[in-house]
Each structure stands twice: as C-alpha cells, then as structure tokens.
PDB file of N, CA and C in Angstrom:
ATOM      1  N   UNK A   1      90.330  84.281  92.793  1.00 96.00           N
ATOM      2  CA  UNK A   1      90.119  84.966  93.471  1.00 96.00           C
ATOM      3  C   UNK A   1      90.100  84.644  94.809  1.00 96.00           C
ATOM      4  N   UNK A   2      90.015  85.065  95.694  1.00 98.00           N
ATOM      5  CA  UNK A   2      89.417  84.829  97.462  1.00 98.00           C
ATOM      6  C   UNK A   2      87.916  85.333  97.470  1.00 98.00           C
ATOM      7  N   UNK A   3      87.430  84.317  98.241  1.00 98.00           N
ATOM      8  CA  UNK A   3      85.589  84.854  98.640  1.00 98.00           C
ATOM      9  C   UNK A   3      85.282  85.070 100.043  1.00 98.00           C
ATOM     10  N   UNK A   4      84.619  85.612 100.489  1.00 98.00           N
ATOM     11  CA  UNK A   4      84.555  85.427 102.178  1.00 98.00           C
ATOM     12  C   UNK A   4      83.198  84.501 101.851  1.00 98.00           C
ATOM     13  N   UNK A   5      83.347  83.440 102.824  1.00 98.00           N
ATOM     14  CA  UNK A   5      82.334  82.316 102.852  1.00 98.00           C
ATOM     15  C   UNK A   5      81.551  82.724 104.440  1.00 98.00           C
ATOM     16  N   UNK A   6      82.240  83.467 105.269  1.00 97.00           N
ATOM     17  CA  UNK A   6      81.675  83.580 106.633  1.00 97.00           C
ATOM     18  C   UNK A   6      82.200  84.509 107.274  1.00 97.00           C
ATOM     19  N   UNK A   7      82.167  85.650 108.102  1.00 96.00           N
ATOM     20  CA  UNK A   7      82.811  86.282 109.398  1.00 96.00           C
ATOM     21  C   UNK A   7      82.369  85.899 110.268  1.00 96.00           C
ATOM     22  N   UNK A   8      83.685  85.441 111.134  1.00 96.00           N
ATOM     23  CA  UNK A   8      83.356  84.574 112.565  1.00 96.00           C
ATOM     24  C   UNK A   8      83.783  86.133 113.418  1.00 96.00           C
ATOM     25  N   UNK A   9      83.190  85.377 114.625  1.00 94.00           N
ATOM     26  CA  UNK A   9      83.026  86.855 115.425  1.00 94.00           C
ATOM     27  C   UNK A   9      84.334  86.485 116.856  1.00 94.00           C
ATOM     28  N   UNK A  10      85.330  85.592 116.385  1.00 93.00           N
ATOM     29  CA  UNK A  10      86.738  85.442 116.960  1.00 93.00           C
ATOM     30  C   UNK A  10      87.582  84.315 116.120  1.00 93.00           C
ATOM     31  N   UNK A  11      88.555  84.249 116.530  1.00 93.00           N
ATOM     32  CA  UNK A  11      89.466  83.902 116.073  1.00 93.00           C
ATOM     33  C   UNK A  11      89.606  82.468 116.275  1.00 93.00           C
ATOM     34  N   UNK A  12      88.926  81.897 117.487  1.00 95.00           N
ATOM     35  CA  UNK A  12      88.812  80.619 117.522  1.00 95.00           C
ATOM     36  C   UNK A  12      87.966  79.617 116.615  1.00 95.00           C
ATOM     37  N   UNK A  13      86.754  80.692 116.915  1.00 96.00           N
ATOM     38  CA  UNK A  13      85.523  80.225 116.092  1.00 96.00           C
ATOM     39  C   UNK A  13      85.609  79.957 114.342  1.00 96.00           C
ATOM     40  N   UNK A  14      86.706  80.737 114.136  1.00 96.00           N
ATOM     41  CA  UNK A  14      87.195  80.894 112.757  1.00 96.00           C
ATOM     42  C   UNK A  14      88.152  79.705 112.377  1.00 96.00           C
ATOM     43  N   UNK A  15      89.180  79.523 113.348  1.00 97.00           N
ATOM     44  CA  UNK A  15      90.059  78.222 113.587  1.00 97.00           C
ATOM     45  C   UNK A  15      89.025  76.469 113.348  1.00 97.00           C
ATOM     46  N   UNK A  16      88.292  77.218 113.515  1.00 97.00           N
ATOM     47  CA  UNK A  16      86.926  75.603 114.011  1.00 97.00           C
ATOM     48  C   UNK A  16      86.686  75.373 112.383  1.00 97.00           C
ATOM     49  N   UNK A  17      86.121  76.800 112.235  1.00 98.00           N
ATOM     50  CA  UNK A  17      85.444  76.589 110.858  1.00 98.00           C
ATOM     51  C   UNK A  17      86.490  76.360 109.572  1.00 98.00           C
ATOM     52  N   UNK A  18      87.940  76.627 110.017  1.00 98.00           N
ATOM     53  CA  UNK A  18      89.077  76.750 108.784  1.00 98.00           C
ATOM     54  C   UNK A  18      89.050  75.092 108.871  1.00 98.00           C
ATOM     55  N   UNK A  19      89.372  74.727 110.275  1.00 98.00           N
ATOM     56  CA  UNK A  19      89.387  73.056 110.277  1.00 98.00           C
ATOM     57  C   UNK A  19      88.555  72.531 109.529  1.00 98.00           C
ATOM     58  N   UNK A  20      87.235  72.465 109.990  1.00 98.00           N
ATOM     59  CA  UNK A  20      86.512  71.865 109.134  1.00 98.00           C
ATOM     60  C   UNK A  20      86.033  71.797 107.968  1.00 98.00           C
ATOM     61  N   UNK A  21      86.069  73.036 107.440  1.00 98.00           N
ATOM     62  CA  UNK A  21      86.630  73.138 105.942  1.00 98.00           C
ATOM     63  C   UNK A  21      87.445  72.192 105.242  1.00 98.00           C
ATOM     64  N   UNK A  22      89.020  72.441 105.869  1.00 98.00           N
ATOM     65  CA  UNK A  22      90.053  71.598 105.336  1.00 98.00           C
ATOM     66  C   UNK A  22      89.666  70.485 105.324  1.00 98.00           C
ATOM     67  N   UNK A  23      89.079  69.553 106.043  1.00 98.00           N
ATOM     68  CA  UNK A  23      88.868  68.138 106.447  1.00 98.00           C
ATOM     69  C   UNK A  23      87.563  68.106 105.286  1.00 98.00           C
ATOM     70  N   UNK A  24      87.041  68.971 104.739  1.00 97.00           N
ATOM     71  CA  UNK A  24      86.116  68.483 103.734  1.00 97.00           C
ATOM     72  C   UNK A  24      86.811  68.808 102.221  1.00 97.00           C
ATOM     73  N   UNK A  25      88.029  69.460 102.635  1.00 98.00           N
ATOM     74  CA  UNK A  25      88.507  68.963 101.154  1.00 98.00           C
ATOM     75  C   UNK A  25      88.716  70.607 100.562  1.00 98.00           C
ATOM     76  N   UNK A  26      88.214  71.727 101.686  1.00 98.00           N
ATOM     77  CA  UNK A  26      87.945  73.150 100.562  1.00 98.00           C
ATOM     78  C   UNK A  26      89.609  73.797 101.250  1.00 98.00           C
ATOM     79  N   UNK A  27      90.022  74.793 100.220  1.00 98.00           N
ATOM     80  CA  UNK A  27      91.109  75.811 100.441  1.00 98.00           C
ATOM     81  C   UNK A  27      91.032  76.533 101.116  1.00 98.00           C
ATOM     82  N   UNK A  28      91.553  76.795 102.628  1.00 99.00           N
ATOM     83  CA  UNK A  28      90.966  78.107 103.170  1.00 99.00           C
ATOM     84  C   UNK A  28      91.612  79.188 103.879  1.00 99.00           C
ATOM     85  N   UNK A  29      91.691  80.162 103.751  1.00 98.00           N
ATOM     86  CA  UNK A  29      92.739  81.466 104.222  1.00 98.00           C
ATOM     87  C   UNK A  29      91.490  82.209 105.531  1.00 98.00           C
ATOM     88  N   UNK A  30      91.852  82.857 106.416  1.00 97.00           N
ATOM     89  CA  UNK A  30      91.212  83.408 107.146  1.00 97.00           C
ATOM     90  C   UNK A  30      92.360  84.973 107.241  1.00 97.00           C
ATOM     91  N   UNK A  31      91.302  86.384 107.441  1.00 94.00           N
ATOM     92  CA  UNK A  31      91.861  87.839 107.273  1.00 94.00           C
ATOM     93  C   UNK A  31      91.111  88.091 108.384  1.00 94.00           C
ATOM     94  N   UNK A  32      92.362  88.650 109.346  1.00 92.00           N
ATOM     95  CA  UNK A  32      91.340  89.500 110.385  1.00 92.00           C
ATOM     96  C   UNK A  32      90.567  90.799 110.132  1.00 92.00           C
ATOM     97  N   UNK A  33      89.634  91.108 110.680  1.00 91.00           N
ATOM     98  CA  UNK A  33      88.723  92.418 110.451  1.00 91.00           C
ATOM     99  C   UNK A  33      88.972  93.327 111.301  1.00 91.00           C
ATOM    100  N   UNK A  34      88.977  94.390 110.980  1.00 81.00           N
ATOM    101  CA  UNK A  34      88.919  95.676 111.554  1.00 81.00           C
ATOM    102  C   UNK A  34      90.613  95.825 112.428  1.00 81.00           C
ATOM    103  N   UNK A  35      90.038  96.849 113.524  1.00 74.00           N
ATOM    104  CA  UNK A  35      91.052  96.905 114.166  1.00 74.00           C
ATOM    105  C   UNK A  35      92.090  95.703 114.868  1.00 74.00           C
ATOM    106  N   UNK A  36      93.299  96.298 114.569  1.00 67.00           N
ATOM    107  CA  UNK A  36      94.417  94.806 114.568  1.00 67.00           C
ATOM    108  C   UNK A  36      94.821  94.836 116.283  1.00 67.00           C
ATOM    109  N   UNK A  37      94.607  95.605 117.086  1.00 65.00           N
ATOM    110  CA  UNK A  37      94.905  95.640 118.496  1.00 65.00           C
ATOM    111  C   UNK A  37      94.111  94.498 119.313  1.00 65.00           C
ATOM    112  N   UNK A  38      92.714  94.472 118.850  1.00 68.00           N
ATOM    113  CA  UNK A  38      92.097  93.580 119.388  1.00 68.00           C
ATOM    114  C   UNK A  38      92.598  92.192 119.303  1.00 68.00           C
ATOM    115  N   UNK A  39      93.241  91.735 118.515  1.00 69.00           N
ATOM    116  CA  UNK A  39      93.900  90.021 118.868  1.00 69.00           C
ATOM    117  C   UNK A  39      92.550  89.138 118.120  1.00 69.00           C
ATOM    118  N   UNK A  40      92.880  88.011 119.241  1.00 72.00           N
ATOM    119  CA  UNK A  40      91.878  86.914 118.791  1.00 72.00           C
ATOM    120  C   UNK A  40      90.313  87.424 119.025  1.00 72.00           C
ATOM    121  N   UNK A  41      90.337  88.382 119.757  1.00 78.00           N
ATOM    122  CA  UNK A  41      88.798  88.547 120.158  1.00 78.00           C
ATOM    123  C   UNK A  41      88.073  89.274 118.770  1.00 78.00           C
ATOM    124  N   UNK A  42      88.792  89.705 117.570  1.00 88.00           N
ATOM    125  CA  UNK A  42      88.623  90.453 116.145  1.00 88.00           C
ATOM    126  C   UNK A  42      87.584  89.510 115.793  1.00 88.00           C
ATOM    127  N   UNK A  43      86.683  90.330 114.909  1.00 94.00           N
ATOM    128  CA  UNK A  43      86.205  89.429 113.742  1.00 94.00           C
ATOM    129  C   UNK A  43      87.176  88.523 112.708  1.00 94.00           C
ATOM    130  N   UNK A  44      87.037  88.022 112.056  1.00 95.00           N
ATOM    131  CA  UNK A  44      87.751  86.882 111.365  1.00 95.00           C
ATOM    132  C   UNK A  44      87.191  86.401 109.489  1.00 95.00           C
ATOM    133  N   UNK A  45      87.524  87.188 108.503  1.00 97.00           N
ATOM    134  CA  UNK A  45      86.667  86.518 107.942  1.00 97.00           C
ATOM    135  C   UNK A  45      87.298  85.252 107.470  1.00 97.00           C
ATOM    136  N   UNK A  46      85.900  84.280 106.540  1.00 98.00           N
ATOM    137  CA  UNK A  46      87.041  82.656 106.106  1.00 98.00           C
ATOM    138  C   UNK A  46      86.521  83.127 104.638  1.00 98.00           C
ATOM    139  N   UNK A  47      87.731  82.811 104.333  1.00 99.00           N
ATOM    140  CA  UNK A  47      87.499  82.683 102.474  1.00 99.00           C
ATOM    141  C   UNK A  47      87.827  81.571 101.805  1.00 99.00           C
ATOM    142  N   UNK A  48      87.585  81.543 100.622  1.00 99.00           N
ATOM    143  CA  UNK A  48      87.363  80.142  99.782  1.00 99.00           C
ATOM    144  C   UNK A  48      87.987  80.478  99.041  1.00 99.00           C
ATOM    145  N   UNK A  49      88.448  79.798  97.341  1.00 98.00           N
ATOM    146  CA  UNK A  49      88.556  80.486  96.344  1.00 98.00           C
ATOM    147  C   UNK A  49      87.111  80.824  95.654  1.00 98.00           C
ATOM    148  N   UNK A  50      86.809  81.727  95.123  1.00 98.00           N
ATOM    149  CA  UNK A  50      86.000  81.863  94.073  1.00 98.00           C
ATOM    150  C   UNK A  50      85.015  80.503  93.549  1.00 98.00           C
ATOM    151  N   UNK A  51      85.431  79.618  93.132  1.00 97.00           N
ATOM    152  CA  UNK A  51      84.944  78.814  92.829  1.00 97.00           C
ATOM    153  C   UNK A  51      84.419  77.768  93.312  1.00 97.00           C
ATOM    154  N   UNK A  52      85.139  77.628  94.562  1.00 98.00           N
ATOM    155  CA  UNK A  52      84.721  76.781  95.973  1.00 98.00           C
ATOM    156  C   UNK A  52      83.351  77.452  96.820  1.00 98.00           C
ATOM    157  N   UNK A  53      83.271  78.513  96.573  1.00 98.00           N
ATOM    158  CA  UNK A  53      82.534  80.018  97.487  1.00 98.00           C
ATOM    159  C   UNK A  53      80.786  79.060  98.108  1.00 98.00           C
ATOM    160  N   UNK A  54      80.133  78.692  97.148  1.00 97.00           N
ATOM    161  CA  UNK A  54      78.940  78.417  97.281  1.00 97.00           C
ATOM    162  C   UNK A  54      79.203  76.807  98.178  1.00 97.00           C
ATOM    163  N   UNK A  55      79.562  76.081  97.166  1.00 98.00           N
ATOM    164  CA  UNK A  55      79.904  74.638  97.976  1.00 98.00           C
ATOM    165  C   UNK A  55      80.315  74.793  99.729  1.00 98.00           C
ATOM    166  N   UNK A  56      81.216  75.578  99.957  1.00 98.00           N
ATOM    167  CA  UNK A  56      81.962  75.929 100.858  1.00 98.00           C
ATOM    168  C   UNK A  56      81.208  76.390 102.015  1.00 98.00           C
ATOM    169  N   UNK A  57      80.185  77.818 101.486  1.00 96.00           N
ATOM    170  CA  UNK A  57      79.295  78.216 101.852  1.00 96.00           C
ATOM    171  C   UNK A  57      77.608  77.075 102.833  1.00 96.00           C
ATOM    172  N   UNK A  58      77.580  76.307 101.212  1.00 96.00           N
ATOM    173  CA  UNK A  58      76.441  74.948 101.577  1.00 96.00           C
ATOM    174  C   UNK A  58      77.016  74.184 103.189  1.00 96.00           C
ATOM    175  N   UNK A  59      78.323  74.200 102.732  1.00 96.00           N
ATOM    176  CA  UNK A  59      78.667  72.550 103.808  1.00 96.00           C
ATOM    177  C   UNK A  59      79.059  73.393 105.389  1.00 96.00           C
ATOM    178  N   UNK A  60      79.309  74.932 105.041  1.00 95.00           N
ATOM    179  CA  UNK A  60      79.200  75.507 106.614  1.00 95.00           C
ATOM    180  C   UNK A  60      78.032  75.493 107.094  1.00 95.00           C
ATOM    181  N   UNK A  61      76.373  75.911 106.271  1.00 94.00           N
ATOM    182  CA  UNK A  61      75.509  75.645 106.809  1.00 94.00           C
ATOM    183  C   UNK A  61      75.030  74.821 107.407  1.00 94.00           C
ATOM    184  N   UNK A  62      75.251  73.371 106.813  1.00 94.00           N
ATOM    185  CA  UNK A  62      74.595  72.457 107.200  1.00 94.00           C
ATOM    186  C   UNK A  62      75.566  72.017 108.402  1.00 94.00           C
ATOM    187  N   UNK A  63      77.021  72.147 108.662  1.00 94.00           N
ATOM    188  CA  UNK A  63      77.494  71.681 109.796  1.00 94.00           C
ATOM    189  C   UNK A  63      77.261  73.174 111.050  1.00 94.00           C
ATOM    190  N   UNK A  64      77.274  74.086 110.892  1.00 89.00           N
ATOM    191  CA  UNK A  64      76.686  75.188 111.594  1.00 89.00           C
ATOM    192  C   UNK A  64      75.558  75.725 111.979  1.00 89.00           C
ATOM    193  N   UNK A  65      74.712  75.406 111.101  1.00 83.00           N
ATOM    194  CA  UNK A  65      73.528  76.390 110.968  1.00 83.00           C
ATOM    195  C   UNK A  65      73.637  77.614 110.578  1.00 83.00           C
ATOM    196  N   UNK A  66      74.648  78.423 109.840  1.00 57.00           N
ATOM    197  CA  UNK A  66      74.969  79.584 110.407  1.00 57.00           C
ATOM    198  C   UNK A  66      74.218  80.369 108.878  1.00 57.00           C
TER     199      UNK A  66
END
C-alpha cells in the first residue's frame, strides 16, 4: 500500500522531491490532487510504500526542511 509523505504545491516541486527520494533508494509515485485542468500548477501527492513512509518523510525533512 502507498502512503502520502508530502503534498507538493506544484508538479515541478514534486518532481524535484521524487528525484531526491529515488536517489536515496526509495520507490516513489506521484499523484495529482484536485482539479485536473490546473495541470502543472495543481498540488501533487508524493507517495512511497507504507513500509518506507517514516524513513522517506525523515529524508524529506532533512533535505528540504518540510
């Protein structure tokens, strides 16, 4: 099961965080939130497997101070 570890304000931030987590060895999935016509400016959920969620959240906090 996938777990949301962060909701990014737009696609570019989500892509940056996804790339960082993948370099750290995490499996990452992105899922747009809200209204589809907003495109790249819509919020995006960053998801990881439930078993990795706590560690991935910690990695994001250390790297981005979120």
